[in-house]
mmCIF file of C-alpha atoms and ligand atoms in Angstrom:
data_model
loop_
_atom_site.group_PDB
_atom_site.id
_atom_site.type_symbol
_atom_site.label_atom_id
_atom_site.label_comp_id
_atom_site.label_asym_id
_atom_site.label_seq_id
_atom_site.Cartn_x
_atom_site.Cartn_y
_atom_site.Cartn_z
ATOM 1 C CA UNK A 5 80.772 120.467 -48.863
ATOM 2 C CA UNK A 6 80.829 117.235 -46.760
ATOM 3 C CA UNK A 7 77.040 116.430 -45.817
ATOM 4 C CA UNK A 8 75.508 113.375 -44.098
ATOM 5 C CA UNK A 9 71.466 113.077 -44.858
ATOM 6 C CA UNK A 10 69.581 111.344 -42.381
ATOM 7 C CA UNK A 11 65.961 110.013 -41.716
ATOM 8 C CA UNK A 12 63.686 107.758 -42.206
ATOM 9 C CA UNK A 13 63.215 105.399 -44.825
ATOM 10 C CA UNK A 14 60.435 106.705 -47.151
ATOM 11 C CA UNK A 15 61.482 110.421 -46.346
ATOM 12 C CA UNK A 16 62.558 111.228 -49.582
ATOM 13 C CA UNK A 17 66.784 111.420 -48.501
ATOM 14 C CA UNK A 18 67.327 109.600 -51.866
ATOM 15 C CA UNK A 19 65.882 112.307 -53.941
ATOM 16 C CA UNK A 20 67.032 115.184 -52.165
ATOM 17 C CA UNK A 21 70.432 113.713 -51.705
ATOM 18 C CA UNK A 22 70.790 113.688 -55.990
ATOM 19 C CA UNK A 23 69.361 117.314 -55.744
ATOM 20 C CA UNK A 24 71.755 118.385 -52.859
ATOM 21 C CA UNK A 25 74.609 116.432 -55.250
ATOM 22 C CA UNK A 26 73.732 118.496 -58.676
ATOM 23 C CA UNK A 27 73.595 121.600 -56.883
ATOM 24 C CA UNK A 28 76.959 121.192 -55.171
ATOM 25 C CA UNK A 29 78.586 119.537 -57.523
ATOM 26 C CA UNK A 30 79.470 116.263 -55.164
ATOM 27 C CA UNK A 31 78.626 112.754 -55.698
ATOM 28 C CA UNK A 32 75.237 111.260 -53.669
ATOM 29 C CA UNK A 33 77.161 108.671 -51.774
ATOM 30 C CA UNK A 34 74.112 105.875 -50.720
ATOM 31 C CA UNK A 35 75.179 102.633 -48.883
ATOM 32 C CA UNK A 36 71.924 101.304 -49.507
ATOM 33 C CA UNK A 37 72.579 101.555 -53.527
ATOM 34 C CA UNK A 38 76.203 99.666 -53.122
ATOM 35 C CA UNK A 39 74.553 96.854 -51.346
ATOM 36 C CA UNK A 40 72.011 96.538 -54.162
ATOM 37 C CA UNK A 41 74.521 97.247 -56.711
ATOM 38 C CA UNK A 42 76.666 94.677 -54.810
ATOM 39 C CA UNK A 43 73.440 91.980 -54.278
ATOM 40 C CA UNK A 44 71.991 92.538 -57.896
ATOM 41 C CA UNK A 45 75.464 91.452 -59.467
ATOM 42 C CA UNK A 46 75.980 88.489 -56.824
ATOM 43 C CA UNK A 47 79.769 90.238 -55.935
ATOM 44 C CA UNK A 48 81.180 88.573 -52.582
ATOM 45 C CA UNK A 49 80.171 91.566 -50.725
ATOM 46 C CA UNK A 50 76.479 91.010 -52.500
ATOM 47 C CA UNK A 51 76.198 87.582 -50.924
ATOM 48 C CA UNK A 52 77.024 88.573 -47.369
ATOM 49 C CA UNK A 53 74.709 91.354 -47.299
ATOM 50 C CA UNK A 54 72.094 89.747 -48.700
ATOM 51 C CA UNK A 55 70.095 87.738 -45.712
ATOM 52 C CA UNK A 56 70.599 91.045 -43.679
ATOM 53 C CA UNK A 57 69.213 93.135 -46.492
ATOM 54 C CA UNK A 58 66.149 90.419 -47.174
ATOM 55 C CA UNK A 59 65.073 91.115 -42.913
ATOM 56 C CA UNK A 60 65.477 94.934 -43.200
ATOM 57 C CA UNK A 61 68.463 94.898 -40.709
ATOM 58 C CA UNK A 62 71.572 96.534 -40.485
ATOM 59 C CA UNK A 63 74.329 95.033 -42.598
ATOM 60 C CA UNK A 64 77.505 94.327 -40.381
ATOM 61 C CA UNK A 65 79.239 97.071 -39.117
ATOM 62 C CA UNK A 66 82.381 95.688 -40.661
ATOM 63 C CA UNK A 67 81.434 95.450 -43.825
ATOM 64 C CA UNK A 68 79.443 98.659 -44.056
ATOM 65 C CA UNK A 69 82.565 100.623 -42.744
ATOM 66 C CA UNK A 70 85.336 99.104 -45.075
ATOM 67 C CA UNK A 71 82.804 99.908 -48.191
ATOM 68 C CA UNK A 72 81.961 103.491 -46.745
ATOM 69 C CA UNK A 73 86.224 104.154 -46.491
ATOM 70 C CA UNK A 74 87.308 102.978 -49.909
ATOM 71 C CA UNK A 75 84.340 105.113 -51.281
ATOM 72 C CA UNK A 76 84.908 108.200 -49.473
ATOM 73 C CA UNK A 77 88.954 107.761 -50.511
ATOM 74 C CA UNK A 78 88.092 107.904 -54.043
ATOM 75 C CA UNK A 79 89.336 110.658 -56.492
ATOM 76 C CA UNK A 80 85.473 112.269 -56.824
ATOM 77 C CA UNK A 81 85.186 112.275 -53.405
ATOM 78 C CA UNK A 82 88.168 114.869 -53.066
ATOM 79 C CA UNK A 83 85.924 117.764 -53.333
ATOM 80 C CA UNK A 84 83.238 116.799 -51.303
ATOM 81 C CA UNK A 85 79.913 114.628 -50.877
ATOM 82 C CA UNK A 86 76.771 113.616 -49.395
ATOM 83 C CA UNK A 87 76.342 110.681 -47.966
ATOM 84 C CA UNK A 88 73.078 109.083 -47.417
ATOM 85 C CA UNK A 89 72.220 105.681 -45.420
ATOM 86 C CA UNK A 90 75.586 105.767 -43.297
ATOM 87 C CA UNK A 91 76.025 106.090 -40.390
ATOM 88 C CA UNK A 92 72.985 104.156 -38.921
ATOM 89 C CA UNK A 93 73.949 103.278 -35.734
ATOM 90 C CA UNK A 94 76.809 104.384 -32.859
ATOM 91 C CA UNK A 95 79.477 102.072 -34.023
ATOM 92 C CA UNK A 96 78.848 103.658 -37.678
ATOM 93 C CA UNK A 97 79.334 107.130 -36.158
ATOM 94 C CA UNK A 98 82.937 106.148 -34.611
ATOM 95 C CA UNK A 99 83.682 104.662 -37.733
ATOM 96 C CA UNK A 100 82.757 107.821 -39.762
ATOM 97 C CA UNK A 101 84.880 109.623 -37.752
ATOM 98 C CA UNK A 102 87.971 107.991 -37.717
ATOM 99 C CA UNK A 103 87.854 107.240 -41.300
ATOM 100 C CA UNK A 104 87.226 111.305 -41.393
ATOM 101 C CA UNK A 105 90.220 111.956 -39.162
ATOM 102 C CA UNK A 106 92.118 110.174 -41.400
ATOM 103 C CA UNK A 107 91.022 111.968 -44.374
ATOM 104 C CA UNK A 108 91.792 114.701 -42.464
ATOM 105 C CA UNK A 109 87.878 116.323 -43.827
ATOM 106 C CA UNK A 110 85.845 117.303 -41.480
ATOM 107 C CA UNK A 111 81.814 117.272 -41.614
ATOM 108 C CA UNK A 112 80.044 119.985 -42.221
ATOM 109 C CA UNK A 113 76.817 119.499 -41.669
ATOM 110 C CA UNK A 114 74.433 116.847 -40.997
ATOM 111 C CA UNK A 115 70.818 117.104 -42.923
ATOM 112 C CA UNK A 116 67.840 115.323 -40.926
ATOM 113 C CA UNK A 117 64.325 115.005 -42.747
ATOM 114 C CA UNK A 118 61.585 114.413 -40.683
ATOM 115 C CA UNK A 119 57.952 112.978 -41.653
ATOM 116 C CA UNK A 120 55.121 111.129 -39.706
ATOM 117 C CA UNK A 121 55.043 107.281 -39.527
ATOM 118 C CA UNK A 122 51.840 106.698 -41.552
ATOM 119 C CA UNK A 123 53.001 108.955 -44.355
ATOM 120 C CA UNK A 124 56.207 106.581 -44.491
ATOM 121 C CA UNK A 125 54.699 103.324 -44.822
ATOM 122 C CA UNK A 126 52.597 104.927 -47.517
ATOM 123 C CA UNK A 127 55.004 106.313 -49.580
ATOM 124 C CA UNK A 128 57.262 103.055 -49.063
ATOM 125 C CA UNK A 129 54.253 100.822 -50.098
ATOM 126 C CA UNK A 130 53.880 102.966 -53.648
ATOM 127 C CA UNK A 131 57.707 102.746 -53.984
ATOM 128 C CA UNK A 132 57.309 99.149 -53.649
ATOM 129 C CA UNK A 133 54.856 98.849 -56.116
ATOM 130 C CA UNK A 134 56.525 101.454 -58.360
ATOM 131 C CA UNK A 135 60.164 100.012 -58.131
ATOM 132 C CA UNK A 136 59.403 95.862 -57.177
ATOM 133 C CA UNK A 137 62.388 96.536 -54.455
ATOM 134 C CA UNK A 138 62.781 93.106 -53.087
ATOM 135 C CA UNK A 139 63.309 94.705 -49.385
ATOM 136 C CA UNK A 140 59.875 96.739 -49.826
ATOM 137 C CA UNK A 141 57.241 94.260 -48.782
ATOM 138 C CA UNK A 142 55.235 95.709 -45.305
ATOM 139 C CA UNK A 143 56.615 93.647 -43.643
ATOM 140 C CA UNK A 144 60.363 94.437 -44.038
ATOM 141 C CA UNK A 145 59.027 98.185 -44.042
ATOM 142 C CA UNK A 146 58.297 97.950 -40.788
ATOM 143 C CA UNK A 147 61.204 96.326 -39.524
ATOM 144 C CA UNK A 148 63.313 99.056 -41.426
ATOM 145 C CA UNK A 149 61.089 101.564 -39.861
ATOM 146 C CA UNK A 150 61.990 99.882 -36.678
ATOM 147 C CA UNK A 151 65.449 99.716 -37.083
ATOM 148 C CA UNK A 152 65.481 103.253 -37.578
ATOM 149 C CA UNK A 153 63.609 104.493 -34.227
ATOM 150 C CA UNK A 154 66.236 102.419 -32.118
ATOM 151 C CA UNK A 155 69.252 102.421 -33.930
ATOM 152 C CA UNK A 156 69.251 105.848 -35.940
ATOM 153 C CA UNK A 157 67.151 108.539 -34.793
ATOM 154 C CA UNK A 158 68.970 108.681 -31.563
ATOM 155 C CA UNK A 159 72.313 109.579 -33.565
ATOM 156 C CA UNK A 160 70.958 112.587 -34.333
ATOM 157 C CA UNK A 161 71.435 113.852 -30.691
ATOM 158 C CA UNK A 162 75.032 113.419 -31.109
ATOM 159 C CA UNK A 163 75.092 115.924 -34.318
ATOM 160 C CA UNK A 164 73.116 118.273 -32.782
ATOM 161 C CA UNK A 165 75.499 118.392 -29.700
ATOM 162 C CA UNK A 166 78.443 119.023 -32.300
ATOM 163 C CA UNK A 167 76.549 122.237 -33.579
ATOM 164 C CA UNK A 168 76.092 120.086 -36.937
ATOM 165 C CA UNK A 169 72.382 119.357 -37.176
ATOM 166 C CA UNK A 170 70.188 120.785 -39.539
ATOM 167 C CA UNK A 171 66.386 119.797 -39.521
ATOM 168 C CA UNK A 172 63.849 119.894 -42.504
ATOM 169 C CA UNK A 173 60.400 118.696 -42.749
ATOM 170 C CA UNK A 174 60.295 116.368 -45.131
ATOM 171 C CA UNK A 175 56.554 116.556 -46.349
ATOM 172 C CA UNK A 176 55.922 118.922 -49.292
ATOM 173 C CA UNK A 177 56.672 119.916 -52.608
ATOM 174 C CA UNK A 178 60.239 118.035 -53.453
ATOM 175 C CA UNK A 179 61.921 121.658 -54.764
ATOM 176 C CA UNK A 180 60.301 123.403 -52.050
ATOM 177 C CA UNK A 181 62.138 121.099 -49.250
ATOM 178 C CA UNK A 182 65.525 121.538 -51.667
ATOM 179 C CA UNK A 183 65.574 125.254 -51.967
ATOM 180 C CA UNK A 184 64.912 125.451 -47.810
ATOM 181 C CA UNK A 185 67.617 122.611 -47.665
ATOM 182 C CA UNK A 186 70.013 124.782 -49.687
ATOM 183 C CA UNK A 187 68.765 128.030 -48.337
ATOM 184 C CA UNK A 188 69.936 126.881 -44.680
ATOM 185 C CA UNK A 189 73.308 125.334 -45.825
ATOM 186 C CA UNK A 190 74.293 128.590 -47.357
ATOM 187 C CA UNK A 191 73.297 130.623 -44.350
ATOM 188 C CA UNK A 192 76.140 128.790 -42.622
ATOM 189 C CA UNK A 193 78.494 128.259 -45.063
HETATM 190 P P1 AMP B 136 68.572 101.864 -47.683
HETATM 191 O O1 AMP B 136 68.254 101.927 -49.136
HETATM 192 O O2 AMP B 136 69.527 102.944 -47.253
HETATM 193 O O3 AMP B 136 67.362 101.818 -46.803
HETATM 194 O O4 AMP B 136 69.356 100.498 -47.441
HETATM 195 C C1 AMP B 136 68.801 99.236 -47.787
HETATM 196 C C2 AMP B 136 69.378 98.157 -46.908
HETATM 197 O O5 AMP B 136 70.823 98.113 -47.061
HETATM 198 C C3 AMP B 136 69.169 98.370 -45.415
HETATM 199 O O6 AMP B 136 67.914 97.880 -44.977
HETATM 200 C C4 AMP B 136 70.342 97.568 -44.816
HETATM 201 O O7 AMP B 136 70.090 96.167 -44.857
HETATM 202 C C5 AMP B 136 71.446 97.880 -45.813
HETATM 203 N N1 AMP B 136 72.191 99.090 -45.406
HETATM 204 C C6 AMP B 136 72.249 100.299 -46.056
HETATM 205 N N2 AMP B 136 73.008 101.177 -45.400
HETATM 206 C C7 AMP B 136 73.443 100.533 -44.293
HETATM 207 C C8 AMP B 136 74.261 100.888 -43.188
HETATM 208 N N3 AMP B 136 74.775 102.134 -43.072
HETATM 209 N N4 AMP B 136 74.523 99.940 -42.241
HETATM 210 C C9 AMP B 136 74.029 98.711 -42.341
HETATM 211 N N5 AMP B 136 73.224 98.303 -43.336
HETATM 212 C C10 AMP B 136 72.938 99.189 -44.300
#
């Protein structure tokens, strides 16, 4: 199973994505955890991302594409995976596909969660005070937020065109939006 999860931040992709990951047996690929990864150890590819990641904007496409192919080339990627955070904007789309093309592993289906502005910038606030993320202060929320109306949500027009999207309501009981999650994927595996 080869699954994209998209939405907003604050949405809850992160948790369903490790529930989605368990259940299939895949690894939860997040590009927002190897930039923190990256940042928190200072790496080269830490540094660079770092004054993007501090403003809530989009890394480079350059760099966010080269991490996203060595990942998805790696031995526990053969059977599958879920990747959440990537692609984020057009150029990240075309990148996901060639890199795809020359895995020669298609997609199969492209999760979208869906929740209501105000319920986002509340959950993100708690997580900020929960977790001390450095990129959670309201004012970087927003921008992310942001971000994410222009540069994002239109992708998901494209999936749906390929026959690939899948949309969940992301407000409720976490196992409750899994098992529909699931539910659906099986339908059309
Ligand atoms: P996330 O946890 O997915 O919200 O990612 C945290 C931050 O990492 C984002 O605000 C971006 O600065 C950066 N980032 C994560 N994924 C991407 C991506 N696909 N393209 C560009 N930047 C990204």
């Amino acid at each position: 199973m080869r699954l994209l999860i998209m939405g907003p931040q604050g949405v809850g992709k992160g948790t369903q994505a490790a529930l989605l990951a368990q259940h299939y047996g895949i690894p939860a690929i997040s590009t927002g955890d190897i930039f923190r990864y990256n940042l928190k150890n200072q790496t080269e590819l830490g540094k660079q991302a770092q004054a993007f990641m501090d403003k809530g904007e989009l890394v480079p496409d350059q760099l966010t594409n080269a991490i996203v192919k060595d990942r998805l080339a790696m031995d526990d990627a053969k059977q599958g995976w879920i990747l959440d955070g990537y692609p984020r904007n057009a150029a990240q789309v075309e990148a996901l596909d060639s890199i795809l093309t020359d895995l020669c592993t298609p997609l199969d289906r492209v999760v979208a969660l869906h929740a209501d502005h105000d319920v986002l910038m509340e959950r993100m606030t708690k997580r900020a005070e929960i977790e001390g993320r450095a990129d959670d202060t309201p004012e970087v929320i927003a921008k992310r937020l942001d971000v994410y109306a222009k540069e994002t949500e239109p992708l998901l027009a494209i999936y749906k065109e390929r026959g690939l999207l899948l949309s969940v309501d992301g407000v409720g009981r976490i196992d409750e939006i899994s098992r529909t999650i699931i539910s659906q994927l099986d339908q059309v595996a």
